[in-house]
Structures are given as C-alpha cells and as structure tokens.
Coordinates of C-alpha atoms (C1' of nucleotides) in Angstrom, one line a residue:
Chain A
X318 CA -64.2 -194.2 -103.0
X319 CA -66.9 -196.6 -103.0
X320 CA -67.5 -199.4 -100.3
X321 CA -69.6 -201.4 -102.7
X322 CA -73.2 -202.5 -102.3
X323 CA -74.8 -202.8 -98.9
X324 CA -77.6 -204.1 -97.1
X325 CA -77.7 -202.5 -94.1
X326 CA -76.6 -199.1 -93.8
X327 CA -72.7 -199.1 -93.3
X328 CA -73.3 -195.7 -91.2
X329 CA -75.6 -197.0 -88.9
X330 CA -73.5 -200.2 -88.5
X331 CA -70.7 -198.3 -87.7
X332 CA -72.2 -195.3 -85.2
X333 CA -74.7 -197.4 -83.8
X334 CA -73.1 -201.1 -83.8
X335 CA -74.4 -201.9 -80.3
X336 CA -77.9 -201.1 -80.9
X337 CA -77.8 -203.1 -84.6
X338 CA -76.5 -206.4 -83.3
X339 CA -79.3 -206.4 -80.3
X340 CA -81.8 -206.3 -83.1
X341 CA -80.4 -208.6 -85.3
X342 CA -80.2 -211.0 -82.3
X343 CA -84.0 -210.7 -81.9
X344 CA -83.8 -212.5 -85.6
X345 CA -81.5 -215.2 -84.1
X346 CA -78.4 -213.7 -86.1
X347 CA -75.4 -212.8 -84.2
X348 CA -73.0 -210.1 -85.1
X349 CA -69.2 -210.3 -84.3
X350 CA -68.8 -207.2 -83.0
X351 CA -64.9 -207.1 -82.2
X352 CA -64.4 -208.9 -85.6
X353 CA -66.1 -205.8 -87.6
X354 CA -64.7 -203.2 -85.3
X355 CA -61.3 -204.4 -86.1
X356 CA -62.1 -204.6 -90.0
X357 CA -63.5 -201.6 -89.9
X358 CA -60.6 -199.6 -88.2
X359 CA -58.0 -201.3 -91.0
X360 CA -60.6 -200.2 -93.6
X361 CA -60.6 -197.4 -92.7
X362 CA -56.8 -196.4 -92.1
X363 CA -56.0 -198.1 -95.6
X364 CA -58.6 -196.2 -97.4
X365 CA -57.2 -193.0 -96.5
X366 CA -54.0 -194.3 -97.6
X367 CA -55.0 -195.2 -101.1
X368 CA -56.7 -192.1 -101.5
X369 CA -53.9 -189.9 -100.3
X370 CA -51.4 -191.9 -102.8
X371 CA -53.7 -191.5 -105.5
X372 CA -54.6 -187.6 -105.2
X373 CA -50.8 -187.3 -104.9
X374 CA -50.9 -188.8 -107.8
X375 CA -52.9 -187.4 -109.7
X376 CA -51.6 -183.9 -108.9
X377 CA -48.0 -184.7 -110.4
X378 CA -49.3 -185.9 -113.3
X379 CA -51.0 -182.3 -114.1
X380 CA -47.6 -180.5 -113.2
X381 CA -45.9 -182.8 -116.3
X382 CA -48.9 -182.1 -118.3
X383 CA -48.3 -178.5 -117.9
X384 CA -44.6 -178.9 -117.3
X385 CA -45.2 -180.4 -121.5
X386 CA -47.6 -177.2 -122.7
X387 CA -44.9 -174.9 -121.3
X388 CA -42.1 -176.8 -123.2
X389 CA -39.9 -177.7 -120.1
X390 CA -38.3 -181.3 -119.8
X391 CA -40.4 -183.0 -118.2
X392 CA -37.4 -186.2 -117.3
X393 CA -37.0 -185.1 -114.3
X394 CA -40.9 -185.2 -113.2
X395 CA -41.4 -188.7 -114.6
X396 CA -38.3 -190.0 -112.7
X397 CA -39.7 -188.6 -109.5
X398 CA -43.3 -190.2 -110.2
X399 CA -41.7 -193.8 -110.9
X400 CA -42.1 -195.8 -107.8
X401 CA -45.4 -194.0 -107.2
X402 CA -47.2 -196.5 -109.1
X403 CA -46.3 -199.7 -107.3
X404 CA -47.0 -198.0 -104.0
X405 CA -50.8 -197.1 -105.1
X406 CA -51.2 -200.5 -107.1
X407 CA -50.2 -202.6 -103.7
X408 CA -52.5 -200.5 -101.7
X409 CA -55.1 -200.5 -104.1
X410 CA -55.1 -204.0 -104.2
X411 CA -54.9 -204.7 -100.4
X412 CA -58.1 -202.5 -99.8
X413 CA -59.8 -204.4 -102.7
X414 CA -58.9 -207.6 -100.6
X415 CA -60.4 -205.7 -97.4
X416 CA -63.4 -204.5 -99.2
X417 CA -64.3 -208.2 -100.3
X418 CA -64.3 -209.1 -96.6
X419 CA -66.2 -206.4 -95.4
X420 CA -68.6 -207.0 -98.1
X421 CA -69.0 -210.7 -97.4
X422 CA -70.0 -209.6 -93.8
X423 CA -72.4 -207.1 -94.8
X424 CA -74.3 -209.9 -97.3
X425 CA -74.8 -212.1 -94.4
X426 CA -77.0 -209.5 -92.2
X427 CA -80.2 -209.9 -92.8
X428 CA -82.9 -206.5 -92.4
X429 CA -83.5 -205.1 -88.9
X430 CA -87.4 -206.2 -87.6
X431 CA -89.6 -203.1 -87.1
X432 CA -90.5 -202.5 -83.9
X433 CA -93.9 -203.8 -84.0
X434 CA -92.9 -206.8 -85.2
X435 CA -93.1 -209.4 -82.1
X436 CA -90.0 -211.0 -80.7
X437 CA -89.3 -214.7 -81.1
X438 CA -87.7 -217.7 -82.6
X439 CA -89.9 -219.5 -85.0
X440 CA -93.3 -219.8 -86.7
X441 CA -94.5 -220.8 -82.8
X442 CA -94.5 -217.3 -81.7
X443 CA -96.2 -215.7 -84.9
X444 CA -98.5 -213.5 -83.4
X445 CA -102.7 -213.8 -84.5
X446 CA -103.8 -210.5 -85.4
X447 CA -107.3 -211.5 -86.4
X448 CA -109.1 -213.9 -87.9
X449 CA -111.9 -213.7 -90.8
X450 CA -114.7 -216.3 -91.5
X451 CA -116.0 -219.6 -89.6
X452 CA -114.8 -222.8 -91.1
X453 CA -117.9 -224.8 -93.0
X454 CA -118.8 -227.6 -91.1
X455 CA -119.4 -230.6 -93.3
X456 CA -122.3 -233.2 -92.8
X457 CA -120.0 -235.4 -95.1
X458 CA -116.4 -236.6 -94.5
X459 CA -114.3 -234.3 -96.4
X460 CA -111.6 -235.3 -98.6
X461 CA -108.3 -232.7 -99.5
X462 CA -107.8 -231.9 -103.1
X463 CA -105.9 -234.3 -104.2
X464 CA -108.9 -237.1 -103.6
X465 CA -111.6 -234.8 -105.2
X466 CA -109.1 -234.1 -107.8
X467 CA -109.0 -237.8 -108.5
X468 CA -112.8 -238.0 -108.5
X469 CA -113.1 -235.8 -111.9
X470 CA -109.7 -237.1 -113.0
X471 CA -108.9 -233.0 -113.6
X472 CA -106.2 -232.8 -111.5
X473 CA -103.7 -235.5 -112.2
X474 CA -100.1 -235.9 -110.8
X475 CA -98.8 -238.9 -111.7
X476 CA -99.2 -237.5 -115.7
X477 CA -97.1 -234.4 -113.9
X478 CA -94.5 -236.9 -112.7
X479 CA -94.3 -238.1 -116.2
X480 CA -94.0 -235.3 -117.8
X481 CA -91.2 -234.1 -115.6
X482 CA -90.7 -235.2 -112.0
X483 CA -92.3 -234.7 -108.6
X484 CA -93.9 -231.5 -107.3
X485 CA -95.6 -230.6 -110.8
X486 CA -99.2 -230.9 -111.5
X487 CA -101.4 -231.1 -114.6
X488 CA -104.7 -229.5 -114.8
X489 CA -107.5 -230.1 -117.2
X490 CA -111.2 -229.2 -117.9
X491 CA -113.0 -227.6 -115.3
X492 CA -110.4 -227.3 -112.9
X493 CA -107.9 -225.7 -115.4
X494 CA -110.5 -223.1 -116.0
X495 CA -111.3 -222.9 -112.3
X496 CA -107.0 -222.2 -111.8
X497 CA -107.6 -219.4 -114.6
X498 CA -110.6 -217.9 -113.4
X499 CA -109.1 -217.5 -109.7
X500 CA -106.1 -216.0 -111.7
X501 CA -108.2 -213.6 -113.8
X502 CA -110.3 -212.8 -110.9
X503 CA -107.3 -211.7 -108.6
X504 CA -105.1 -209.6 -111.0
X505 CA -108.3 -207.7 -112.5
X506 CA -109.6 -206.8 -108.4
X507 CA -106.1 -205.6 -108.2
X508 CA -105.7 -203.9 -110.7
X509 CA -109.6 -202.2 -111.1
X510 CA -110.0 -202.0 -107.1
X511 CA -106.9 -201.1 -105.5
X512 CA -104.9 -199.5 -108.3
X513 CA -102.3 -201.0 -109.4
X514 CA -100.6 -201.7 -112.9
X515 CA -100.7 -204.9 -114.4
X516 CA -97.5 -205.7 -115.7
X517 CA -96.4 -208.9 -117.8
X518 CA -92.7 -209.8 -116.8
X519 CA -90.3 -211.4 -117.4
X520 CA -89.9 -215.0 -116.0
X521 CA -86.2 -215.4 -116.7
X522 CA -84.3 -212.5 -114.8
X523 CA -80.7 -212.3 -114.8
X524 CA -78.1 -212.3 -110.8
X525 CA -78.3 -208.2 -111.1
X526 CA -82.2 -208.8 -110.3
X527 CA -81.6 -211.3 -107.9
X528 CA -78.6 -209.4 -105.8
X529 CA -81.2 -206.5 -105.7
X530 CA -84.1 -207.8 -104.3
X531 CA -82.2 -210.3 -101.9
X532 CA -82.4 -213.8 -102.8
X533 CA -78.7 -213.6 -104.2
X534 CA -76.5 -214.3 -102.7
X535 CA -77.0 -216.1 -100.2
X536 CA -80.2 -217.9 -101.4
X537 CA -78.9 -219.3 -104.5
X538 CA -79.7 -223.3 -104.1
X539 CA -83.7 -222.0 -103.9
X540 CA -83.3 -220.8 -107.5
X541 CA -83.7 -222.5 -110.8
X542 CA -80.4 -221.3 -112.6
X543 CA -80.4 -222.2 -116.5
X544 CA -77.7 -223.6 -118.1
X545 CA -76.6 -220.7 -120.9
X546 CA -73.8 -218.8 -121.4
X547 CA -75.6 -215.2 -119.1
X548 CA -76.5 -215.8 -115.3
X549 CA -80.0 -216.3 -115.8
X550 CA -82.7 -217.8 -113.5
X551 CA -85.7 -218.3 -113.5
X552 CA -88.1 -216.3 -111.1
X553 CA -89.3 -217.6 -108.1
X554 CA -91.7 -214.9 -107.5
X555 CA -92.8 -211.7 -109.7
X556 CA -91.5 -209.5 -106.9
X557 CA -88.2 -209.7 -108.8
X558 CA -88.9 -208.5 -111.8
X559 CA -91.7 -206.4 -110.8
X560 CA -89.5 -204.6 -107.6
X561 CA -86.1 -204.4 -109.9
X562 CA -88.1 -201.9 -112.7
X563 CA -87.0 -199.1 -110.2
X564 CA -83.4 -200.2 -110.1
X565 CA -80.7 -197.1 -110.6
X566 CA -83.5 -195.1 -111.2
X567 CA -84.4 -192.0 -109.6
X568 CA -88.3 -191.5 -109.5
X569 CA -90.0 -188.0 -108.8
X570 CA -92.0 -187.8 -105.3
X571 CA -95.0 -186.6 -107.1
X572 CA -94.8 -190.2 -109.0
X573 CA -95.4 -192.3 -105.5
X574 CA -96.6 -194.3 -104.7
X575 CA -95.9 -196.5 -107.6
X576 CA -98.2 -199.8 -107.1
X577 CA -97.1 -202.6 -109.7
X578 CA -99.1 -206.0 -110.1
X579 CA -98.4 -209.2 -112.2
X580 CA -99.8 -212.9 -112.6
X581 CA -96.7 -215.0 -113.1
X582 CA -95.5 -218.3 -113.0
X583 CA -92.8 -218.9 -110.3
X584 CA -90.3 -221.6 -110.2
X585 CA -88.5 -222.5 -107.1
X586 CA -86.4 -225.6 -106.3
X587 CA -87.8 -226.3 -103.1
X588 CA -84.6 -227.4 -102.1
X589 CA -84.3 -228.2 -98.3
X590 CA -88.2 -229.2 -97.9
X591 CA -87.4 -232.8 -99.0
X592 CA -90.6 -234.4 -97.1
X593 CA -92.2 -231.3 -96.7
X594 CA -96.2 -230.8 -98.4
X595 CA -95.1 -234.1 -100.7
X596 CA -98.9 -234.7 -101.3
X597 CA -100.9 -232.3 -103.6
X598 CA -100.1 -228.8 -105.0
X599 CA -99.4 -227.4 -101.5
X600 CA -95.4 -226.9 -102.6
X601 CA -94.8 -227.0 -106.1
X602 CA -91.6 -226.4 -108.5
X603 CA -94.0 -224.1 -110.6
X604 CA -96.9 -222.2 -109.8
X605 CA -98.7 -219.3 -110.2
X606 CA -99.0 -215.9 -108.4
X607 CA -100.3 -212.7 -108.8
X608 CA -97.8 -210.2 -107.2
X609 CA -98.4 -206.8 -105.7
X610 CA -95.2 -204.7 -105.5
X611 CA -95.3 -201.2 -104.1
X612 CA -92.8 -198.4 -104.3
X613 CA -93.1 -195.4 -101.3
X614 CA -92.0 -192.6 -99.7
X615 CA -90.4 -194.0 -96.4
X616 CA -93.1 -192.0 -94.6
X617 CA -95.6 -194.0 -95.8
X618 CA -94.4 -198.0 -96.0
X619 CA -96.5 -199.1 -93.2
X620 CA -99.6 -197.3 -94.3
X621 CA -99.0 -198.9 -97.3
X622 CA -98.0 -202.6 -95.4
X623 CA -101.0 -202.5 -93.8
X624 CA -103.2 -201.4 -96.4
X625 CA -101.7 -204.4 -99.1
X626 CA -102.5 -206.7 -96.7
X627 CA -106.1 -206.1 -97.0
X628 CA -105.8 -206.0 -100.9
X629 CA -104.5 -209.6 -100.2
X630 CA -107.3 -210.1 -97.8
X631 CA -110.1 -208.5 -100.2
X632 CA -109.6 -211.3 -102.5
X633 CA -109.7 -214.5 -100.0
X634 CA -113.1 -211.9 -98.4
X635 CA -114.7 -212.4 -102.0
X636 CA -113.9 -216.2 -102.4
X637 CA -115.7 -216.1 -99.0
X638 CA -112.4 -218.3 -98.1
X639 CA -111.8 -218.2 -94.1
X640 CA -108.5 -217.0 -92.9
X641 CA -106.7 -215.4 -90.3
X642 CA -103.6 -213.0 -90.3
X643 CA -100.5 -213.7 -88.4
X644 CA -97.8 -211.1 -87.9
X645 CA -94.6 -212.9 -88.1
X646 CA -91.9 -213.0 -84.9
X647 CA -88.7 -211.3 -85.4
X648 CA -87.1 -215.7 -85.8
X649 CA -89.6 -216.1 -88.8
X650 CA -89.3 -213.0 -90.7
X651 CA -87.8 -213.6 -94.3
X652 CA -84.3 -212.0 -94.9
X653 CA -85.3 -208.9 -96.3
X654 CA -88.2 -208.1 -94.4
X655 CA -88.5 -205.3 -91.9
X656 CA -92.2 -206.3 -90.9
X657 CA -94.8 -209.0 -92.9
X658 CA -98.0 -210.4 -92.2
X659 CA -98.9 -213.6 -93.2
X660 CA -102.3 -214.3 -94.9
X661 CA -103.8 -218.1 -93.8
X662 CA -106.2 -219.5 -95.2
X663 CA -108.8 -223.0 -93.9
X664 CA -108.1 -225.9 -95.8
X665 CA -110.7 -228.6 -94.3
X666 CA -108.5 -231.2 -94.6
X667 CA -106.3 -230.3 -93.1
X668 CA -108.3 -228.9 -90.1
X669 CA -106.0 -225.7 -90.1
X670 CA -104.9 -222.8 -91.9
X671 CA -102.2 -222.8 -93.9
X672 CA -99.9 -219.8 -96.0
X673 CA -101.6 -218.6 -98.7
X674 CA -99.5 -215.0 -98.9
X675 CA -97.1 -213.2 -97.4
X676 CA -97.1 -209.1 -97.1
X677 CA -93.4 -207.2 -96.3
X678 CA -92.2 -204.2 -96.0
X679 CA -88.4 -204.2 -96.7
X680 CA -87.9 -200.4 -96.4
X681 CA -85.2 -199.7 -97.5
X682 CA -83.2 -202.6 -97.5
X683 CA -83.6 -203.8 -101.5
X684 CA -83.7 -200.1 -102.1
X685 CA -80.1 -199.9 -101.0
X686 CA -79.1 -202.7 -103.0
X687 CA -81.1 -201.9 -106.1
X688 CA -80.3 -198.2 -105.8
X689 CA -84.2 -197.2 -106.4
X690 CA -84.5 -193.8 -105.6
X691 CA -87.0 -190.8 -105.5
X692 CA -86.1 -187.1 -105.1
X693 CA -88.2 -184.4 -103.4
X694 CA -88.9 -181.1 -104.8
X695 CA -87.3 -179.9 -101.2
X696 CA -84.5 -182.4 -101.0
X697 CA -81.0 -182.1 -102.2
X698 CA -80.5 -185.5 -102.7
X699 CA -82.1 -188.6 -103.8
X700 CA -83.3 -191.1 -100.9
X701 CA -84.0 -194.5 -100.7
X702 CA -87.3 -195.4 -101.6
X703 CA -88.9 -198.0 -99.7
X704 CA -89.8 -201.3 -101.2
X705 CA -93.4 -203.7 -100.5
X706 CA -94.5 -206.9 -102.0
X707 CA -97.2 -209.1 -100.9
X708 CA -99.1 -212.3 -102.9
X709 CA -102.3 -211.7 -104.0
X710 CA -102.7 -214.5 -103.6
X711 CA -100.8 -217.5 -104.7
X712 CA -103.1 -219.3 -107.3
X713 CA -102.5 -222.8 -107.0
X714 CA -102.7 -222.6 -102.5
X715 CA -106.1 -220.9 -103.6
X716 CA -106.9 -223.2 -105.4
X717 CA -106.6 -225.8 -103.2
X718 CA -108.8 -224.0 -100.7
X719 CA -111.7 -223.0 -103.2
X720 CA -111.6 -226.8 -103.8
X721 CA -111.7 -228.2 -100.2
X722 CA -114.0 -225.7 -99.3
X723 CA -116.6 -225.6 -101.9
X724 CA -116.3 -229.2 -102.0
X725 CA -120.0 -231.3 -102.3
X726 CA -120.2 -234.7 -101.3
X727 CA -120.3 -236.4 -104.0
X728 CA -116.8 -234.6 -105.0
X729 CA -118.0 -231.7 -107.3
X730 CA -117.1 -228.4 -106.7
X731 CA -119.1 -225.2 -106.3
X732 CA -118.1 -222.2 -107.9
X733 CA -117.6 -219.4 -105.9
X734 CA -119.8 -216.3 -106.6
X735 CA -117.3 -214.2 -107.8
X736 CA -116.2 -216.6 -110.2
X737 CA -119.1 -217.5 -112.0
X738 CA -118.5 -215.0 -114.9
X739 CA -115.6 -216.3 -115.4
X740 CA -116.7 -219.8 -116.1
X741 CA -119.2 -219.6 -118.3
X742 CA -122.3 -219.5 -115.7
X743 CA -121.3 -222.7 -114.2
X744 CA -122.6 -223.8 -110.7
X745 CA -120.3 -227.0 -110.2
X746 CA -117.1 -227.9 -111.6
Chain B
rG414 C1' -75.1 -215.8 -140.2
rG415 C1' -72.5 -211.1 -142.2
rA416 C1' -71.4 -205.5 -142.1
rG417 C1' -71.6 -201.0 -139.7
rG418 C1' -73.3 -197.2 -135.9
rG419 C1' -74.1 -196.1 -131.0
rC420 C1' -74.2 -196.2 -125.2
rU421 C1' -71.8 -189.3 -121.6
rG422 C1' -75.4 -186.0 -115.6
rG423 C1' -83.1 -186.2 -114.2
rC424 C1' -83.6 -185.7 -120.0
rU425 C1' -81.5 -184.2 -124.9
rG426 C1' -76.6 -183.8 -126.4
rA427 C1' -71.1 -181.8 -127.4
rG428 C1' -66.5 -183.6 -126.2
rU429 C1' -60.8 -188.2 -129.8
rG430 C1' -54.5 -188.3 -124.5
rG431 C1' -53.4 -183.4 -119.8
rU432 C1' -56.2 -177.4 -116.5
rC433 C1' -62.7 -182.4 -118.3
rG434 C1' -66.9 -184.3 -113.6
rA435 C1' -67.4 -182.9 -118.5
rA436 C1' -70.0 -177.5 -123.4
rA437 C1' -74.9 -176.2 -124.6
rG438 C1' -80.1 -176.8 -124.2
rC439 C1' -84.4 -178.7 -121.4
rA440 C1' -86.1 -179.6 -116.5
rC441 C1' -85.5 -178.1 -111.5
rC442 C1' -84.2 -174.4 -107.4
rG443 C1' -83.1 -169.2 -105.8
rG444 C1' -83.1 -163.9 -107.1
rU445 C1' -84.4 -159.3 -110.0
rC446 C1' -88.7 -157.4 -112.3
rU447 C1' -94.4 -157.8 -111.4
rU448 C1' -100.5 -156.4 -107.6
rG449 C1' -99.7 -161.8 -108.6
rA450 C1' -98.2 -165.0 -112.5
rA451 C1' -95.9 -165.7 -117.2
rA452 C1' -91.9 -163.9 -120.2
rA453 C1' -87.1 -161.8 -119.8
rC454 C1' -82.5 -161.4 -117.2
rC455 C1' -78.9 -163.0 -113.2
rG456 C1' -77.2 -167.0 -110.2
rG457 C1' -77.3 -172.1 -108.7
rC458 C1' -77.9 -177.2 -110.1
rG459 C1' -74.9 -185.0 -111.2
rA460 C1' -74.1 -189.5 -108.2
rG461 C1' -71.5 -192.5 -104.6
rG462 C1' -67.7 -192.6 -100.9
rG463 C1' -63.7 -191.0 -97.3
rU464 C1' -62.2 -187.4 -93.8
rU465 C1' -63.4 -183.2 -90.6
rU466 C1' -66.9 -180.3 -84.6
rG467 C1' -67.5 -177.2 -88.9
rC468 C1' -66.0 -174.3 -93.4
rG469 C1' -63.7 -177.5 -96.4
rC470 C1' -60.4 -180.9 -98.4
rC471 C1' -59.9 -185.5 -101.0
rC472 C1' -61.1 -190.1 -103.8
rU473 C1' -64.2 -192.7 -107.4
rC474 C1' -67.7 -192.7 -111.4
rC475 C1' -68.7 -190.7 -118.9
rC476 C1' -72.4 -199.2 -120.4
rA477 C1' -69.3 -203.3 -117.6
rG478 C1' -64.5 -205.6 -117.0
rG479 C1' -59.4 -205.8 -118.3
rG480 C1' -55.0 -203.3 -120.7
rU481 C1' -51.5 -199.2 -122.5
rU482 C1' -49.7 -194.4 -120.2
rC483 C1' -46.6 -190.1 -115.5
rG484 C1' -51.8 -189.1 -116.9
rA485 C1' -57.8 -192.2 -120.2
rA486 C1' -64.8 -190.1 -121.3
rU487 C1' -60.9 -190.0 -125.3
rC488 C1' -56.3 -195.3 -127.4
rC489 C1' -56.4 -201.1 -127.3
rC490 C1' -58.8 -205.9 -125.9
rU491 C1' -63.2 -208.7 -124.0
rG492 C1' -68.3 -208.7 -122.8
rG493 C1' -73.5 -206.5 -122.4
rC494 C1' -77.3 -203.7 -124.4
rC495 C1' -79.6 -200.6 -128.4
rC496 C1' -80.0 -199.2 -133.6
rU497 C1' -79.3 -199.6 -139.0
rC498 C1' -78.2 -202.3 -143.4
rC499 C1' -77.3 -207.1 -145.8
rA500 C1' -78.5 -212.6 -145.9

RNA sequence: GGAGGGCUGGCUGAGUGGUCGAAAGCACCGGUCUUGAAAACCGGCGAGGGUUUGCGCCCUCCCAGGGUUCGAAUCCCUGGCCCUCCA
C-alpha cells in the first residue's frame, strides 16, 4: 500500500534516523526523533493489519465467486463475510488518519546538504569560492539605477505604482530595449553555447507543479494564487514549469542529460521582505529570468552543478560584469537544495555584490515528489533522476548592474559589447 | 453555448461485475541458431508499497475523487484532460 508522496526518502529516515536528523540540524531544522519512531512503529503495526484484513478479504470473495460458477448457495459465504467490512473500513480509515500525520512530518523536512556544502547558520557564513573582475573605479560620484533611470526618464516607478502598486516598474525607450537585449542575449548564449532547449512555458501552473518542485506546501504565501475555480498560480520562477515536464515520466538513460532553458516572467509576492530592497528594481513582484533546468543521471549532478554555474557565470563574464561566487552554508540553503552556489554580481552603488542567481542541485529530492524517472538499459527499475536549476541570470538584477556599471557621468549608459547587435549599433543608451 | 466519443503497462491497443494486474503487437532483456550480425524460434518483461536474513508472501494502482456490491478496469455520481460534430 502506498505511504503517499515523500521528500526525503522514508527508508533512509527510518534505517538511518540518527544520521538524518544530525544533517538536518546542520540546516537549523530539528527532527523529533521519539515522536516519528513512535509514529512509525503504529504505522507500521496498523498497515499490516489493514492489509491482512483486506487480502482476507479479498480471498472470500473469490470462493463466492466460484462458490456462484459451480451453482452452490452461496448464503452461507456472504453471512460469514458480513462484519468483515466494518472491520477493514475502521482500519482503513485509522491508517488514513496515521498516513496524514506521517505525511505532514515528512513535508516539513527540508533536503539533506551535500557534504561539501559548508556548515553554518546564515548568509554570514556563505563561503567565497572565487571572485571574477575588479570593480570600475569612477572619477565621478556614481548614482544607483534608480537616479540614472530618472535622468532619461526610461525607467519610471511612480507610473508603475499607478498602474498597479509598489514593487513594479515601467520601462521605456532605450532602456526597455537594453531589458530585451540582456534577455535575448542570455537565452540565445544558452541555448547556442551550452546546449540547452529553449522552451516557452507556461506562466500559470497549477498546486501539482508546485507540490513537485517544492514551493507547495509549505511556501504558499510566496505565491501569487488566482482567484478561479482550478488551483492555479502564477510562477515564481521557470524552474517550475520547466523541471515538472519530466513529472511521472520515465526517460531513457541514453536521453540525459536533458538541459532545458526558458526566459519568463516570474511573479512572486515578496511577502515577508516588507522593508526589504524598497528602492529600485532590486525586489520586484514581476520580473524576468532566463532559467536553466537540468535533468541527470545521479552520477553526474555535481558535474553538472558545477558546470551550470559557469553557464551562469559565462553570461555576467561577457557583460564584463564583476562578481564573485559564494557557496551557500548548510543555514542558507533553499529548501530543496542539496548544494547551490550563489552568483554576485558589483553594483557601484551599493559598494557590494549582490544576488544575481542562484545554481542547486536538488538530487533527488523533487524527483521523488515529481516522480521523474530514467531507466537504464542494465537496471530493473526506474530511478530517480536528479533535478538542477540555476538563473541565467535574472534580467531585471542585470539590468540594474549593466546600468550602474556602464554608467557615464553625465547619466548615459554604455552598451556593453555583447549587446550592441542587439541594439541597433548603439554606443549609449 | 449545445451534442457525442475517448482516457488501460515504456508505446499501440483488447477487455462491460468474479480465476483480470489485465489479451495481442511493438520496444526491451535472455537463450537457441550463426564466424559475427540480422531474420526466425523459445523464454522473460508494468509501477508503488508492506513484510521477511532469504526464497517468497501480501496490499494498492486500468485519468482523479466519491458511491453501489461479498467482489469494480468493467455499473452509478462528480471533476480533469483530449478528440469530433453543431452553434
């Protein structure tokens, strides 16, 4: 009989409980131990039960059906079978009640850190694994994006805030072409360069999508939810839609890796970062994103980590953006994530670097969910594929950089190399 | 908006109350044959879970969720998706 859908593996919890909680304590997560051993133990005395009820079951009802083909009352065997019902309906319905429990345990655990990832509580202990590019100095007093966006009235908030509310932005003129060239520029060095296929998504997904790549349940107040009769949300990232193609599907080894790319808008609520990024288009409701997604053969996620993270890095190298590369601590890992490296990128301003995209490997914990699969020429049975994503990059954060880097002092903006063909020739926006 | 048809294993597709987890074909794996391969023939071949040292035994799953029944892929209800026709 089925447990349901885990995150964790429900064998490992339960062989090697010990050594799971200390992990999950690295993330700052602590495991009751005593209260899932004892939920376990009933779970697992009451399951036997029900199933022994039911295969008793099940075997009297062939003995009528044959008892009827051979022409012999068959009173006797129904009166016999009578009370058999209730007994398998109560147990049925107690293990269902047990199952829910054990369930709502298992959603709460988030992915166990790889053990390269470092240990520690917050962003404070991210570890630098190396840095890219020396910061321009300016002979000029620099001003952050929002100021130069002022300048050539192209970038303009307040008509955002009209439109809709805070935390939107409306872009005209040079600057929306400079938003779209960055965009163009990233998904086509994706997608000519490092392989992948460009995909064009959906951005509405419905909570099947969300349950399989993690932000359901337990992230649901992050989500813009619409209000129609179907559970459907907006996305707040292309690795949704883009990860969840390979749900209950079983792919064929000889197919992997299977590298998937997308430019999307994103929506997310930002709720809980009331105060947070409030000026500019740092943190925005809706923005754009071109998403890597990869699907692998568990032998090969952290080649693959490590080798997204320079397809993320190969775009911000091109932009001749600085940057650095931070692996995240075990206390600032996302809930999914097994191991991810954090891309960030100099923003003058702000005389620091700041997230521009973030690179996971999930192995095999949105697998599990999602039931994405692969099956070996060798292997009897399917196994769990393990799942990547990584921004390359976030369009709007890039943006923001291209302008407070290339920025001149009398507030134009020089175009980047790379981006010239996309806008028309132009030296200065 | 109206009327109908469909959804079954990796794929195609039979199956309308009992011995059906499910014919057949394709694909795949193993064997015979062959110098090797192909063809042919023979055999195997769904997924998830429980239990067991192991062999094994057992449970669940035929789009999803309810219901009828001793017993449901099959009958009834609700929903989803796909297709056709009409407006």
């Amino acid at each position: 009989m089925e447990t349901g859908l885990t995150m964790l593996d429900p064998k490992l919890l339960r062989t090697e409980l010990d050594a799971v909680a200390e992990k999950l304590a690295t993330r700052g997560f602590e495991l009751d131990k005593a209260a899932f051993s004892a939920l376990e133990e009933k779970r697992k005395a009451l399951q036997v039960k029900t199933e022994q009820l039911q295969a008793e079951r099940n075997a009297r009802s062939k003995n009528i059906g044959k008892a009827k083909a051979a022409g012999e009352d068959i009173q006797p065997l129904l009166d016999e079978v009578a009370d058999l019902g209730g007994q398998l309906d109560a147990a049925k319905s107690e293990l269902a009640g047990l199952q829910e429990d054990y369930q709502a345990l298992l959603a709460t655990l988030p992915n166990l850190p790889h053990e390269s990832v470092p240990v520690g509580q917050d962003e404070d202990e991210n570890v630098e694994i190396r840095r890219w590019g020396e910061p321009r100095s300016f002979e000029f007093e620099v001003k952050d994006h929002v100021d130069l966006g002022e300048i050539s009235g192209l970038l303009d908030f307040e008509t955002a805030a009209k439109l809709t509310g805070s935390r939107f932005n409306l872009m005209r003129g040079g600057i929306a072409r400079l938003h779209r060239a960055l965009a163009q520029f990233m998904l086509n060095t994706q997608v000519d360069e490092h392989g992948y296929q460009e995909c064009n998504v959906p951005l509405i997904v419905n909570d099947d999508s969300l349950y399989g790549t993690g932000q359901l349940p337990k992230f649901a107040e992050d989500l813009f939810k619409l209000n129609v009769d179907h559970d459907y949300y907006l996305i707040p990232t292309a690795e949704v839609p883009l990860t969840n193609i390979l749900r209950d599907q079983i792919a064929q080894a000889a197919d992997l890796p299977i590298k998937l790319t997308a430019l999307s808008a994103c929506f997310r609520s930002e709720a809980g970062a009331y105060g947070k990024d409030t000026r500019g288009m740092i943190r925005q409701h809706q923005f754009e994103k071109v998403e890597m997604v990869q699907l692998v053969h568990p032998e090969q996620s952290y080649q693959a980590l490590e080798e997204m993270t320079g397809h993320a890095e190969a775009i911000l190298q091109k932009l001749e953006l600085p940057y650095r590369v931070l692996s995240l601590c075990t206390g600032d890992m996302g809930f999914g994530a097994a191991k991810t490296y954090d891309l960030e990128v100099w923003i003058p301003s702000q005389q620091t670097y700041r997230e521009i995209s973030s690179v996971s490997n999930c192995e095999d914990f949105q697998a599990r969910r999602m039931q994405a699969r692969f099956r070996s020429p060798d292997a009897k049975k399917p196994e769990l594929l393990h799942t990547l994503n990584g921004s390359g990059l976030a369009v709007g954060r890039c943006l923001v950089a291209v302008m407070e880097n290339y920025q001149q002092e009398d507030g134009r903006i020089q175009v980047p190399e790379v981006l010239k063909p996309y806008m028309g020739g132009a030296e200065y926006v």
